[in-house]
């Protein structure tokens, strides 16, 4: 039995369709329809360059010898690589002490901010129909527009009278100034959590305290990570508050020690840049490993709210 030519052509076309020719064609059409936003790409590339070039100069200068650092060519690669700048900066700035103090202040700030902001946000979101809680939320939001330099002098006087002119006082102030923005994030996220979950927990006999710690707080993990990252970056990089509050120079944080070191050894470029790199390395590492949580937490709080 012979196959008609028309039927043979149809069979070949069907085989090509099953083999994936049709999806490839539709894929090309979809690709052709998608246009690259060149203006936005160029702007983002320029913004990236403004960050990458100073970072490159910092890293290259940190690994140069003192003679290479003052040769006037900041963009040249170290030849040979040297770590003498790091050793000198480690010893001259008493890096371990300043680093430990910064770590303790930052850890206390992150922990206190997450716990206090979660407590306050839970109370506000679940009692929104009451004027006291609603007005308290507005009051806390208004504090976001109050920068520290405006209230610097009263804070210095109060911490001195209370005996908190030390890292503990800086930690408390860091927490207080981070609460407004953190409560805003937590409150938006809590509104996305169904109230039926709490009602079922209360039916099972759970108290408000148990409901929060066993049910609500674990659900706040994405937003807690976001709040913690923001608090970490703000506390670790803060210069003004520790320099004004802490009275003992031996208990200063890393950014303040870096500033003092820069004024005393401004001509030792390799040592200065090595010191800068050691100070900002923890913040860069933490942000690189946790940046996705920032976007996920903010997006979930904004979309589900």
C-alpha positions as CSV (number, residue, x, y, z in Angstrom):
1,X,0.0,0.0,0.0
2,X,1.5,3.4,-1.0
3,X,1.2,6.6,1.0
4,X,-0.2,9.6,-0.7
5,X,2.2,12.6,-1.1
6,X,-0.1,14.9,0.8
7,X,-0.3,12.5,3.7
8,X,3.4,12.1,3.8
9,X,3.9,15.9,4.0
10,X,1.4,16.1,6.9
11,X,3.2,13.3,8.7
12,X,6.6,15.0,8.4
13,X,5.1,18.3,9.6
14,X,3.6,16.5,12.6
15,X,6.9,14.8,13.5
16,X,8.7,18.2,13.4
17,X,6.1,19.7,15.7
18,X,6.5,16.9,18.2
19,X,10.3,17.2,17.9
20,X,10.2,20.7,19.3
21,X,10.3,23.0,16.3
22,X,7.1,24.7,17.3
23,X,8.2,25.6,20.8
24,X,11.5,27.0,19.4
25,X,9.6,29.2,17.1
26,X,7.3,30.5,19.8
27,X,10.4,31.0,22.0
28,X,12.0,33.1,19.4
29,X,8.8,35.2,19.1
30,X,8.7,35.7,22.8
31,X,12.4,36.7,22.9
32,X,11.7,39.1,20.0
33,X,8.8,40.7,21.9
34,X,11.0,41.3,25.0
35,X,13.0,44.5,24.7
36,X,16.0,45.3,26.8
37,X,15.7,48.5,28.8
38,X,19.1,50.0,27.7
39,X,18.6,53.3,29.6
40,X,18.0,51.5,32.9
41,X,20.9,49.1,32.2
42,X,23.3,51.9,31.5
43,X,22.3,53.8,34.7
44,X,22.7,50.7,36.8
45,X,26.0,50.0,35.2
46,X,27.2,53.5,36.0
47,X,26.0,53.2,39.6
48,X,27.9,49.8,39.9
49,X,31.1,51.4,38.5
50,X,30.9,54.2,41.1
51,X,31.0,51.5,43.8
52,X,33.4,49.0,42.2
53,X,36.1,51.5,41.4
54,X,36.6,52.8,45.0
55,X,36.4,49.2,46.2
56,X,39.1,48.2,43.8
57,X,41.3,51.1,44.8
58,X,40.8,50.2,48.5
59,X,41.8,46.5,48.0
60,X,44.8,47.2,45.8
61,X,46.1,49.9,48.1
62,X,45.7,47.7,51.1
63,X,48.0,45.0,49.6
64,X,50.7,47.4,48.5
65,X,53.9,48.3,50.2
66,X,54.4,51.8,51.5
67,X,56.7,52.7,48.6
68,X,54.1,51.5,46.1
69,X,51.2,53.3,47.9
70,X,52.9,56.7,47.4
71,X,54.0,56.3,43.8
72,X,51.0,58.2,42.6
73,X,49.4,55.3,40.7
74,X,46.4,54.2,42.8
75,X,45.0,51.9,40.0
76,X,48.0,49.8,39.6
77,X,48.0,46.2,41.0
78,X,50.3,45.4,44.0
79,X,53.6,44.0,42.8
80,X,54.4,42.2,44.9
81,X,51.4,41.6,47.2
82,X,52.2,42.7,50.8
83,X,50.3,42.3,54.1
84,X,52.5,44.7,56.1
85,X,49.7,47.3,56.0
86,X,47.3,44.9,57.7
87,X,49.9,43.9,60.4
88,X,50.6,47.6,61.1
89,X,47.0,48.6,61.2
90,X,46.2,45.6,63.5
91,X,48.8,46.7,66.0
92,X,48.4,50.5,65.8
93,X,44.6,50.6,66.1
94,X,44.3,47.9,68.7
95,X,42.0,46.2,66.2
96,X,40.9,43.2,68.4
97,X,39.5,45.5,71.2
98,X,37.7,47.9,68.9
99,X,36.3,45.0,66.8
100,X,35.0,43.2,69.9
101,X,33.3,46.3,71.2
102,X,31.7,46.9,67.8
103,X,30.5,43.3,67.7
104,X,29.0,43.4,71.2
105,X,27.2,46.7,70.5
106,X,25.9,45.4,67.1
107,X,24.8,42.1,68.6
108,X,22.9,43.8,71.4
109,X,21.3,46.2,68.9
110,X,20.1,43.5,66.6
111,X,18.7,41.3,69.3
112,X,17.0,44.2,71.2
113,X,15.6,45.7,68.0
114,X,14.1,42.4,66.8
115,X,12.5,41.5,70.2
116,X,11.2,44.9,71.2
117,X,9.9,45.8,67.7
118,X,8.2,42.4,67.4
119,X,6.5,42.9,70.8
120,X,5.3,46.4,70.0
121,X,4.2,45.5,66.5
122,X,2.2,42.5,67.7
123,X,0.4,44.6,70.3
124,X,-0.3,47.4,67.7
125,X,-1.5,45.2,64.9
126,X,-3.8,43.1,67.1
127,X,-5.3,46.2,68.8
128,X,-5.6,48.5,65.9
129,X,-9.2,49.4,66.6
130,X,-8.1,51.0,69.9
131,X,-7.0,54.7,69.6
132,X,-4.1,54.3,72.1
133,X,-2.4,51.7,70.0
134,X,-3.2,53.4,66.7
135,X,-1.9,56.8,67.9
136,X,1.2,55.0,69.4
137,X,2.0,53.7,65.9
138,X,1.7,57.2,64.4
139,X,3.9,58.5,67.2
140,X,6.6,56.0,66.5
141,X,6.4,56.7,62.8
142,X,6.9,60.4,63.5
143,X,10.2,59.5,65.3
144,X,11.6,58.3,61.9
145,X,11.9,62.0,60.9
146,X,13.9,62.9,64.0
147,X,17.6,62.5,63.2
148,X,20.1,61.9,66.0
149,X,22.0,65.2,65.6
150,X,18.8,67.1,66.5
151,X,18.7,65.4,69.9
152,X,22.4,64.8,70.3
153,X,23.0,67.3,73.2
154,X,20.1,66.1,75.4
155,X,21.1,62.5,74.8
156,X,24.7,63.2,75.8
157,X,23.5,64.8,79.0
158,X,21.1,62.1,79.8
159,X,23.5,59.2,79.3
160,X,26.1,61.1,81.4
161,X,23.7,61.5,84.3
162,X,22.5,57.9,84.0
163,X,26.1,56.6,83.9
164,X,25.6,55.3,80.4
165,X,28.5,57.1,78.7
166,X,29.8,53.8,77.5
167,X,29.0,51.0,74.9
168,X,25.9,50.0,76.9
169,X,24.4,53.5,76.4
170,X,25.2,53.4,72.7
171,X,23.5,50.0,72.4
172,X,20.3,51.4,74.0
173,X,20.2,54.4,71.8
174,X,20.8,52.3,68.7
175,X,17.8,50.2,69.6
176,X,15.6,53.2,70.3
177,X,16.5,54.9,67.0
178,X,15.9,51.6,65.0
179,X,12.5,50.9,66.6
180,X,10.4,53.2,64.4
181,X,11.4,51.7,61.0
182,X,11.4,48.2,62.4
183,X,7.9,48.5,63.9
184,X,6.7,49.7,60.5
185,X,8.1,46.6,58.8
186,X,6.8,44.2,61.4
187,X,3.3,45.7,61.6
188,X,2.9,45.5,57.8
189,X,4.0,41.8,57.9
190,X,1.8,40.9,60.9
191,X,-1.3,42.1,59.0
192,X,-0.7,39.3,56.5
193,X,-0.9,36.6,59.2
194,X,-4.5,35.4,59.5
195,X,-6.1,36.0,62.9
196,X,-7.6,32.5,62.8
197,X,-4.3,31.0,63.6
198,X,-4.2,32.8,67.0
199,X,-7.9,32.0,67.6
200,X,-7.1,28.3,67.2
201,X,-4.2,28.6,69.5
202,X,-6.3,30.3,72.2
203,X,-9.0,27.6,71.8
204,X,-6.3,25.1,72.7
205,X,-5.6,27.0,75.9
206,X,-2.5,29.1,74.8
207,X,-2.0,32.4,76.5
208,X,-1.1,35.6,74.7
209,X,2.6,35.1,75.6
210,X,2.6,31.5,74.4
211,X,0.7,32.4,71.2
212,X,3.3,35.0,70.4
213,X,6.5,33.0,71.1
214,X,5.3,29.6,69.8
215,X,3.1,30.7,66.9
216,X,3.6,34.3,65.8
217,X,7.3,34.9,66.3
218,X,8.4,31.8,64.2
219,X,6.3,33.1,61.4
220,X,8.1,36.5,61.6
221,X,11.4,34.9,60.6
222,X,11.7,36.5,57.2
223,X,10.9,40.0,58.5
224,X,13.1,39.4,61.6
225,X,16.0,38.7,59.2
226,X,15.3,41.9,57.3
227,X,15.0,44.0,60.5
228,X,18.2,42.4,61.8
229,X,20.2,43.2,58.7
230,X,19.1,46.9,58.7
231,X,19.9,47.1,62.4
232,X,23.3,45.5,61.9
233,X,24.4,47.8,59.1
234,X,23.1,50.9,60.9
235,X,24.9,50.0,64.2
236,X,28.1,48.7,62.7
237,X,28.7,51.7,60.5
238,X,27.6,54.4,63.0
239,X,30.3,56.9,63.8
240,X,28.5,60.0,65.3
241,X,26.7,58.4,68.2
242,X,29.6,56.4,69.7
243,X,32.0,59.3,69.2
244,X,29.7,61.6,71.2
245,X,28.4,59.2,73.8
246,X,31.4,57.0,74.8
247,X,33.7,59.0,77.1
248,X,36.5,56.5,77.3
249,X,38.7,56.4,74.2
250,X,39.8,52.9,75.0
251,X,36.1,51.7,74.6
252,X,35.4,53.3,71.2
253,X,34.0,51.4,68.3
254,X,35.8,50.5,65.1
255,X,34.6,53.5,63.0
256,X,35.7,56.0,65.6
257,X,39.1,54.2,66.0
258,X,39.4,54.3,62.2
259,X,38.8,58.1,62.1
260,X,41.4,58.7,64.9
261,X,43.9,56.5,63.1
262,X,43.3,58.3,59.8
263,X,44.2,61.7,61.3
264,X,47.3,60.4,63.0
265,X,48.7,58.3,60.1
266,X,47.2,60.0,57.0
267,X,50.4,59.5,55.0
268,X,50.6,55.8,55.4
269,X,48.1,55.0,52.6
270,X,48.6,51.3,52.6
271,X,48.1,51.1,56.3
272,X,45.0,53.3,56.2
273,X,43.4,51.4,53.4
274,X,44.1,48.1,55.1
275,X,42.5,49.4,58.2
276,X,39.4,50.5,56.2
277,X,39.2,47.1,54.5
278,X,39.3,45.3,57.8
279,X,36.6,47.6,59.2
280,X,34.1,47.3,56.3
281,X,34.8,43.6,55.5
282,X,32.3,42.2,58.1
283,X,29.5,44.5,56.8
284,X,30.1,43.5,53.2
285,X,30.2,39.8,54.1
286,X,27.0,39.9,56.1
287,X,25.2,41.8,53.4
288,X,26.3,39.5,50.6
289,X,25.0,36.4,52.4
290,X,21.8,38.0,53.6
291,X,20.7,40.5,50.9
292,X,18.0,38.1,49.5
293,X,16.3,38.1,52.9
294,X,16.0,41.9,52.8
295,X,14.1,41.9,49.5
296,X,12.0,38.9,50.5
297,X,11.0,40.3,53.8
298,X,10.1,43.7,52.4
299,X,8.3,42.2,49.5
300,X,6.2,39.9,51.6
301,X,5.3,42.7,54.0
302,X,4.3,45.0,51.2
303,X,2.4,42.5,49.0
304,X,0.5,40.6,51.6
305,X,-0.5,43.6,53.7
